[in-house]
PDB file of C-alpha atoms in Angstrom:
ATOM      1  CA  UNK X 141     292.683  48.431 161.648  1.00 69.00           C
ATOM      2  CA  UNK X 142     289.704  47.406 159.674  1.00 81.00           C
ATOM      3  CA  UNK X 143     288.621  49.765 156.861  1.00 92.00           C
ATOM      4  CA  UNK X 144     285.615  50.226 154.748  1.00 95.00           C
ATOM      5  CA  UNK X 145     285.217  47.426 152.176  1.00 97.00           C
ATOM      6  CA  UNK X 146     283.554  47.915 148.829  1.00 97.00           C
ATOM      7  CA  UNK X 147     282.763  45.307 146.296  1.00 97.00           C
ATOM      8  CA  UNK X 148     283.246  44.875 143.518  1.00 97.00           C
ATOM      9  CA  UNK X 149     286.214  47.162 142.859  1.00 96.00           C
ATOM     10  CA  UNK X 150     285.578  47.278 139.171  1.00 97.00           C
ATOM     11  CA  UNK X 151     282.292  46.708 137.249  1.00 98.00           C
ATOM     12  CA  UNK X 152     281.536  46.950 133.622  1.00 98.00           C
ATOM     13  CA  UNK X 153     277.922  47.016 132.533  1.00 98.00           C
ATOM     14  CA  UNK X 154     276.021  47.817 129.385  1.00 98.00           C
ATOM     15  CA  UNK X 155     273.404  50.498 128.944  1.00 98.00           C
ATOM     16  CA  UNK X 156     269.986  49.594 130.458  1.00 97.00           C
ATOM     17  CA  UNK X 157     271.500  46.868 132.589  1.00 98.00           C
ATOM     18  CA  UNK X 158     271.379  46.755 136.470  1.00 98.00           C
ATOM     19  CA  UNK X 159     274.288  46.909 138.899  1.00 98.00           C
ATOM     20  CA  UNK X 160     274.510  46.411 142.683  1.00 98.00           C
ATOM     21  CA  UNK X 161     277.301  47.896 144.658  1.00 98.00           C
ATOM     22  CA  UNK X 162     278.043  46.702 148.176  1.00 98.00           C
ATOM     23  CA  UNK X 163     279.623  48.472 151.131  1.00 98.00           C
ATOM     24  CA  UNK X 164     280.754  46.936 154.399  1.00 97.00           C
ATOM     25  CA  UNK X 165     281.439  49.722 157.067  1.00 96.00           C
ATOM     26  CA  UNK X 166     284.025  49.658 159.730  1.00 94.00           C
ATOM     27  CA  UNK X 167     282.896  47.498 162.616  1.00 94.00           C
ATOM     28  CA  UNK X 168     280.645  49.401 165.069  1.00 90.00           C
ATOM     29  CA  UNK X 169     280.014  52.203 162.598  1.00 91.00           C
ATOM     30  CA  UNK X 170     276.258  52.776 162.235  1.00 89.00           C
ATOM     31  CA  UNK X 171     276.153  55.344 159.457  1.00 90.00           C
ATOM     32  CA  UNK X 172     276.885  54.781 155.822  1.00 93.00           C
ATOM     33  CA  UNK X 173     277.192  57.280 153.019  1.00 93.00           C
ATOM     34  CA  UNK X 174     277.330  56.917 149.265  1.00 96.00           C
ATOM     35  CA  UNK X 175     279.102  59.390 146.985  1.00 96.00           C
ATOM     36  CA  UNK X 176     279.526  59.479 143.216  1.00 97.00           C
ATOM     37  CA  UNK X 177     282.583  60.940 141.502  1.00 95.00           C
ATOM     38  CA  UNK X 178     282.441  61.445 137.815  1.00 94.00           C
ATOM     39  CA  UNK X 179     285.632  61.812 135.722  1.00 90.00           C
ATOM     40  CA  UNK X 180     287.577  64.868 136.809  1.00 88.00           C
ATOM     41  CA  UNK X 181     284.887  65.939 139.224  1.00 91.00           C
ATOM     42  CA  UNK X 182     284.520  66.247 142.939  1.00 91.00           C
ATOM     43  CA  UNK X 183     282.650  63.572 144.867  1.00 93.00           C
ATOM     44  CA  UNK X 184     278.853  64.252 145.082  1.00 94.00           C
ATOM     45  CA  UNK X 185     276.740  62.995 147.945  1.00 93.00           C
ATOM     46  CA  UNK X 186     274.024  60.482 146.959  1.00 95.00           C
ATOM     47  CA  UNK X 187     272.514  59.114 150.075  1.00 94.00           C
ATOM     48  CA  UNK X 188     273.151  58.095 153.651  1.00 92.00           C
ATOM     49  CA  UNK X 189     271.704  55.730 156.257  1.00 92.00           C
ATOM     50  CA  UNK X 190     271.801  55.808 160.014  1.00 89.00           C
ATOM     51  CA  UNK X 191     270.783  52.725 161.980  1.00 89.00           C
ATOM     52  CA  UNK X 192     269.323  51.201 158.876  1.00 91.00           C
ATOM     53  CA  UNK X 193     267.114  54.234 158.133  1.00 91.00           C
ATOM     54  CA  UNK X 194     267.721  56.744 155.356  1.00 90.00           C
ATOM     55  CA  UNK X 195     269.095  59.842 157.048  1.00 86.00           C
ATOM     56  CA  UNK X 196     269.833  62.195 154.162  1.00 86.00           C
ATOM     57  CA  UNK X 197     269.370  62.270 150.386  1.00 89.00           C
ATOM     58  CA  UNK X 198     271.339  64.093 147.813  1.00 90.00           C
ATOM     59  CA  UNK X 199     271.433  64.037 144.037  1.00 85.00           C
ATOM     60  CA  UNK X 200     270.500  60.435 143.657  1.00 93.00           C
ATOM     61  CA  UNK X 201     268.579  59.583 140.499  1.00 95.00           C
ATOM     62  CA  UNK X 202     265.224  57.858 140.845  1.00 96.00           C
ATOM     63  CA  UNK X 203     266.816  54.881 139.002  1.00 97.00           C
ATOM     64  CA  UNK X 204     269.062  54.257 141.997  1.00 97.00           C
ATOM     65  CA  UNK X 205     267.949  52.861 145.388  1.00 97.00           C
ATOM     66  CA  UNK X 206     269.880  51.882 148.438  1.00 97.00           C
ATOM     67  CA  UNK X 207     269.375  50.363 151.768  1.00 97.00           C
ATOM     68  CA  UNK X 208     271.285  49.462 154.923  1.00 96.00           C
ATOM     69  CA  UNK X 209     270.852  45.950 156.305  1.00 96.00           C
ATOM     70  CA  UNK X 210     270.744  44.622 159.878  1.00 95.00           C
ATOM     71  CA  UNK X 211     274.458  43.992 159.867  1.00 94.00           C
ATOM     72  CA  UNK X 212     274.944  47.600 158.846  1.00 95.00           C
ATOM     73  CA  UNK X 213     276.277  46.767 155.369  1.00 96.00           C
ATOM     74  CA  UNK X 214     274.713  48.746 152.562  1.00 97.00           C
ATOM     75  CA  UNK X 215     273.899  48.077 148.884  1.00 98.00           C
ATOM     76  CA  UNK X 216     273.366  50.667 146.143  1.00 98.00           C
ATOM     77  CA  UNK X 217     271.220  49.300 143.418  1.00 98.00           C
ATOM     78  CA  UNK X 218     271.334  51.023 140.041  1.00 98.00           C
ATOM     79  CA  UNK X 219     268.854  50.229 137.195  1.00 97.00           C
ATOM     80  CA  UNK X 220     268.508  51.278 133.636  1.00 98.00           C
ATOM     81  CA  UNK X 221     272.144  52.292 133.522  1.00 98.00           C
ATOM     82  CA  UNK X 222     273.146  55.133 131.330  1.00 98.00           C
ATOM     83  CA  UNK X 223     276.541  56.132 129.987  1.00 97.00           C
ATOM     84  CA  UNK X 224     276.627  59.056 132.387  1.00 96.00           C
ATOM     85  CA  UNK X 225     276.482  56.712 135.348  1.00 98.00           C
ATOM     86  CA  UNK X 226     280.108  55.744 134.695  1.00 97.00           C
ATOM     87  CA  UNK X 227     281.940  56.944 137.768  1.00 97.00           C
ATOM     88  CA  UNK X 228     283.707  56.059 140.974  1.00 97.00           C
ATOM     89  CA  UNK X 229     281.237  55.178 143.674  1.00 98.00           C
ATOM     90  CA  UNK X 230     282.565  55.673 147.191  1.00 97.00           C
ATOM     91  CA  UNK X 231     281.097  54.419 150.367  1.00 96.00           C
ATOM     92  CA  UNK X 232     282.052  56.041 153.716  1.00 94.00           C
ATOM     93  CA  UNK X 233     281.130  55.051 157.187  1.00 92.00           C
ATOM     94  CA  UNK X 234     281.053  56.906 160.571  1.00 89.00           C
ATOM     95  CA  UNK X 235     280.265  56.073 164.185  1.00 85.00           C
ATOM     96  CA  UNK X 236     277.292  57.670 166.040  1.00 70.00           C
ATOM     97  CA  UNK X 237     278.264  60.877 167.703  1.00 62.00           C
ATOM     98  CA  UNK X 238     281.053  61.656 165.324  1.00 63.00           C
ATOM     99  CA  UNK X 239     279.407  61.795 161.945  1.00 62.00           C
ATOM    100  CA  UNK X 240     281.896  64.160 160.426  1.00 69.00           C
ATOM    101  CA  UNK X 241     284.685  61.565 160.804  1.00 79.00           C
ATOM    102  CA  UNK X 242     283.888  59.620 157.667  1.00 87.00           C
ATOM    103  CA  UNK X 243     286.154  56.941 156.526  1.00 89.00           C
ATOM    104  CA  UNK X 244     286.109  56.203 152.872  1.00 93.00           C
ATOM    105  CA  UNK X 245     286.364  52.900 151.063  1.00 95.00           C
ATOM    106  CA  UNK X 246     288.547  52.357 148.020  1.00 94.00           C
ATOM    107  CA  UNK X 247     285.567  52.900 145.682  1.00 96.00           C
ATOM    108  CA  UNK X 248     283.951  50.916 142.979  1.00 97.00           C
ATOM    109  CA  UNK X 249     284.660  51.992 139.455  1.00 97.00           C
ATOM    110  CA  UNK X 250     281.613  51.524 137.336  1.00 98.00           C
ATOM    111  CA  UNK X 251     281.982  51.652 133.533  1.00 97.00           C
ATOM    112  CA  UNK X 252     278.836  51.658 131.449  1.00 98.00           C
ATOM    113  CA  UNK X 253     279.344  50.871 127.748  1.00 97.00           C
TER     114      UNK X 253
ATOM    115  CA  UNK R 140     280.995  71.782 142.461  1.00 49.00           C
ATOM    116  CA  UNK R 141     278.219  72.060 145.103  1.00 50.00           C
ATOM    117  CA  UNK R 142     280.308  73.993 147.423  1.00 60.00           C
ATOM    118  CA  UNK R 143     282.445  76.561 145.808  1.00 60.00           C
ATOM    119  CA  UNK R 144     285.793  76.979 144.137  1.00 67.00           C
ATOM    120  CA  UNK R 145     289.125  75.592 144.912  1.00 72.00           C
ATOM    121  CA  UNK R 146     292.068  77.689 144.020  1.00 78.00           C
ATOM    122  CA  UNK R 147     294.255  76.927 142.081  1.00 85.00           C
ATOM    123  CA  UNK R 148     292.673  74.162 139.987  1.00 90.00           C
ATOM    124  CA  UNK R 149     296.184  72.842 139.192  1.00 93.00           C
ATOM    125  CA  UNK R 150     299.506  73.505 140.760  1.00 95.00           C
ATOM    126  CA  UNK R 151     302.971  72.346 139.632  1.00 96.00           C
ATOM    127  CA  UNK R 152     306.006  72.856 141.869  1.00 96.00           C
ATOM    128  CA  UNK R 153     309.502  71.482 142.400  1.00 97.00           C
ATOM    129  CA  UNK R 154     310.198  69.025 145.163  1.00 97.00           C
ATOM    130  CA  UNK R 155     311.139  70.792 148.354  1.00 97.00           C
ATOM    131  CA  UNK R 156     308.892  73.819 147.645  1.00 98.00           C
ATOM    132  CA  UNK R 157     305.752  74.676 149.607  1.00 98.00           C
ATOM    133  CA  UNK R 158     302.327  74.207 148.053  1.00 97.00           C
ATOM    134  CA  UNK R 159     299.299  76.280 149.107  1.00 96.00           C
ATOM    135  CA  UNK R 160     295.808  75.367 148.154  1.00 95.00           C
ATOM    136  CA  UNK R 161     292.684  77.343 148.904  1.00 95.00           C
ATOM    137  CA  UNK R 162     289.041  76.425 149.243  1.00 93.00           C
ATOM    138  CA  UNK R 163     285.846  78.482 149.628  1.00 93.00           C
ATOM    139  CA  UNK R 164     282.496  77.307 150.809  1.00 92.00           C
ATOM    140  CA  UNK R 165     278.937  78.666 150.878  1.00 89.00           C
ATOM    141  CA  UNK R 166     277.209  77.658 154.099  1.00 86.00           C
ATOM    142  CA  UNK R 167     277.767  77.645 157.826  1.00 86.00           C
ATOM    143  CA  UNK R 168     279.681  74.628 158.806  1.00 87.00           C
ATOM    144  CA  UNK R 169     280.599  72.410 161.771  1.00 86.00           C
ATOM    145  CA  UNK R 170     283.965  71.276 160.435  1.00 89.00           C
ATOM    146  CA  UNK R 171     286.122  71.482 157.351  1.00 92.00           C
ATOM    147  CA  UNK R 172     288.305  68.582 156.315  1.00 93.00           C
ATOM    148  CA  UNK R 173     290.957  68.079 153.654  1.00 95.00           C
ATOM    149  CA  UNK R 174     291.285  64.841 151.659  1.00 94.00           C
ATOM    150  CA  UNK R 175     293.951  63.607 149.210  1.00 96.00           C
ATOM    151  CA  UNK R 176     293.137  61.387 146.217  1.00 94.00           C
ATOM    152  CA  UNK R 177     295.729  59.711 144.098  1.00 92.00           C
ATOM    153  CA  UNK R 178     294.668  59.279 140.495  1.00 84.00           C
ATOM    154  CA  UNK R 179     291.346  57.520 140.367  1.00 76.00           C
ATOM    155  CA  UNK R 180     291.772  55.977 143.808  1.00 84.00           C
ATOM    156  CA  UNK R 181     290.263  56.324 147.197  1.00 87.00           C
ATOM    157  CA  UNK R 182     290.010  59.447 149.418  1.00 92.00           C
ATOM    158  CA  UNK R 183     292.477  59.696 152.142  1.00 91.00           C
ATOM    159  CA  UNK R 184     291.637  61.886 155.066  1.00 90.00           C
ATOM    160  CA  UNK R 185     294.351  64.378 155.947  1.00 94.00           C
ATOM    161  CA  UNK R 186     293.201  66.824 158.574  1.00 94.00           C
ATOM    162  CA  UNK R 187     290.035  68.190 160.127  1.00 92.00           C
ATOM    163  CA  UNK R 188     289.580  71.668 161.522  1.00 94.00           C
ATOM    164  CA  UNK R 189     286.564  72.688 163.560  1.00 92.00           C
ATOM    165  CA  UNK R 190     284.619  75.835 162.902  1.00 92.00           C
ATOM    166  CA  UNK R 191     285.986  77.377 166.194  1.00 94.00           C
ATOM    167  CA  UNK R 192     289.543  76.784 165.302  1.00 96.00           C
ATOM    168  CA  UNK R 193     291.641  79.097 163.063  1.00 97.00           C
ATOM    169  CA  UNK R 194     294.735  76.991 162.501  1.00 98.00           C
ATOM    170  CA  UNK R 195     295.836  73.449 162.788  1.00 97.00           C
ATOM    171  CA  UNK R 196     299.068  71.504 162.124  1.00 96.00           C
ATOM    172  CA  UNK R 197     299.719  67.926 161.351  1.00 96.00           C
ATOM    173  CA  UNK R 198     303.267  66.967 160.251  1.00 97.00           C
ATOM    174  CA  UNK R 199     304.028  68.943 157.072  1.00 98.00           C
ATOM    175  CA  UNK R 200     300.430  70.131 156.769  1.00 98.00           C
ATOM    176  CA  UNK R 201     299.004  73.433 158.016  1.00 98.00           C
ATOM    177  CA  UNK R 202     295.398  74.290 157.607  1.00 98.00           C
ATOM    178  CA  UNK R 203     293.797  77.622 158.289  1.00 98.00           C
ATOM    179  CA  UNK R 204     290.135  78.476 158.480  1.00 97.00           C
ATOM    180  CA  UNK R 205     288.493  81.844 158.164  1.00 97.00           C
ATOM    181  CA  UNK R 206     284.807  81.457 158.853  1.00 95.00           C
ATOM    182  CA  UNK R 207     284.094  85.125 158.133  1.00 95.00           C
ATOM    183  CA  UNK R 208     285.352  84.781 154.651  1.00 95.00           C
ATOM    184  CA  UNK R 209     284.098  81.151 154.412  1.00 94.00           C
ATOM    185  CA  UNK R 210     287.548  80.027 153.240  1.00 95.00           C
ATOM    186  CA  UNK R 211     290.328  77.692 154.149  1.00 96.00           C
ATOM    187  CA  UNK R 212     293.858  76.998 152.982  1.00 97.00           C
ATOM    188  CA  UNK R 213     296.010  73.997 153.039  1.00 97.00           C
ATOM    189  CA  UNK R 214     299.749  74.387 153.095  1.00 98.00           C
ATOM    190  CA  UNK R 215     302.116  71.457 152.377  1.00 98.00           C
ATOM    191  CA  UNK R 216     305.704  72.361 153.334  1.00 98.00           C
ATOM    192  CA  UNK R 217     308.784  70.729 151.905  1.00 98.00           C
ATOM    193  CA  UNK R 218     306.815  68.951 149.252  1.00 98.00           C
ATOM    194  CA  UNK R 219     307.762  65.432 147.900  1.00 97.00           C
ATOM    195  CA  UNK R 220     307.005  63.749 144.624  1.00 97.00           C
ATOM    196  CA  UNK R 221     304.720  61.372 146.593  1.00 96.00           C
ATOM    197  CA  UNK R 222     302.537  64.466 147.498  1.00 97.00           C
ATOM    198  CA  UNK R 223     301.397  64.439 143.843  1.00 97.00           C
ATOM    199  CA  UNK R 224     297.617  63.972 143.976  1.00 97.00           C
ATOM    200  CA  UNK R 225     294.273  65.824 143.912  1.00 95.00           C
ATOM    201  CA  UNK R 226     293.414  67.604 147.127  1.00 96.00           C
ATOM    202  CA  UNK R 227     289.842  68.304 148.088  1.00 94.00           C
ATOM    203  CA  UNK R 228     288.305  70.238 150.910  1.00 95.00           C
ATOM    204  CA  UNK R 229     284.976  68.973 152.331  1.00 93.00           C
ATOM    205  CA  UNK R 230     282.521  70.631 154.706  1.00 91.00           C
ATOM    206  CA  UNK R 231     279.674  69.306 156.806  1.00 84.00           C
ATOM    207  CA  UNK R 232     276.842  71.695 157.307  1.00 73.00           C
ATOM    208  CA  UNK R 233     275.253  72.875 160.491  1.00 66.00           C
ATOM    209  CA  UNK R 234     271.827  71.467 161.005  1.00 60.00           C
ATOM    210  CA  UNK R 235     272.195  67.826 159.980  1.00 57.00           C
ATOM    211  CA  UNK R 236     271.059  65.578 162.758  1.00 58.00           C
ATOM    212  CA  UNK R 237     272.068  62.101 161.688  1.00 57.00           C
ATOM    213  CA  UNK R 238     275.130  61.650 159.728  1.00 58.00           C
ATOM    214  CA  UNK R 239     276.454  64.851 158.181  1.00 74.00           C
ATOM    215  CA  UNK R 240     276.892  64.596 154.472  1.00 84.00           C
ATOM    216  CA  UNK R 241     280.122  66.054 153.213  1.00 89.00           C
ATOM    217  CA  UNK R 242     280.070  68.701 150.504  1.00 89.00           C
ATOM    218  CA  UNK R 243     283.287  68.642 148.486  1.00 92.00           C
ATOM    219  CA  UNK R 244     285.017  71.445 146.644  1.00 90.00           C
ATOM    220  CA  UNK R 245     286.272  71.053 143.129  1.00 88.00           C
ATOM    221  CA  UNK R 246     289.740  69.991 143.998  1.00 91.00           C
ATOM    222  CA  UNK R 247     293.313  71.122 143.244  1.00 94.00           C
ATOM    223  CA  UNK R 248     295.546  68.944 141.245  1.00 95.00           C
ATOM    224  CA  UNK R 249     299.070  69.120 142.667  1.00 97.00           C
ATOM    225  CA  UNK R 250     302.087  67.900 140.771  1.00 97.00           C
ATOM    226  CA  UNK R 251     305.432  67.796 142.488  1.00 97.00           C
ATOM    227  CA  UNK R 252     308.356  67.431 140.154  1.00 96.00           C
ATOM    228  CA  UNK R 253     311.554  65.670 141.281  1.00 91.00           C
TER     229      UNK R 253
END
């Protein structure tokens, strides 16, 4: 069965640079969620989109923005990167009507040096 | 953690023993789920229990939910070395309309020694 795809899997950036993370949900899933997991921490919700509209917002810094496109894939744009942005970034997707059944991608490991 | 504490933070047992992890949460929930994460890798969904359920089984997993105490436990029976991982509980809150964000607990690191 198709799973959530995230790219890239690993990314190394320097401070103050910009990064773009991509997420391709499971086919026919209309909701995408982004989570950030710092070293040794639990995943923290950043933002979600339902049918290409932002549906919920968590602890996402103003330096970050995200959107969901017409094909339902989503991109998380991160600017003015800081050392503290180094983390695993997970994308999850779910189908309308069953939002609690979130399927997680493998994550993108971002390292800011 | 946004949600509450997981107990214990770390657990080390021998292969074949049972492992019990607990999780507490703060809000009224629709569902509670347990996830496993191998070191630095993706989250694997283990089991979901709805707020109107008290106990659920799946293979070697047994989950209980006590909504009056806002707590849940995950029991892994007959543990194997391959069960070594971090285990997180996650809840989705009542009231979200489109796409319920998950709120994760701090996680329990389980080490099963062979």
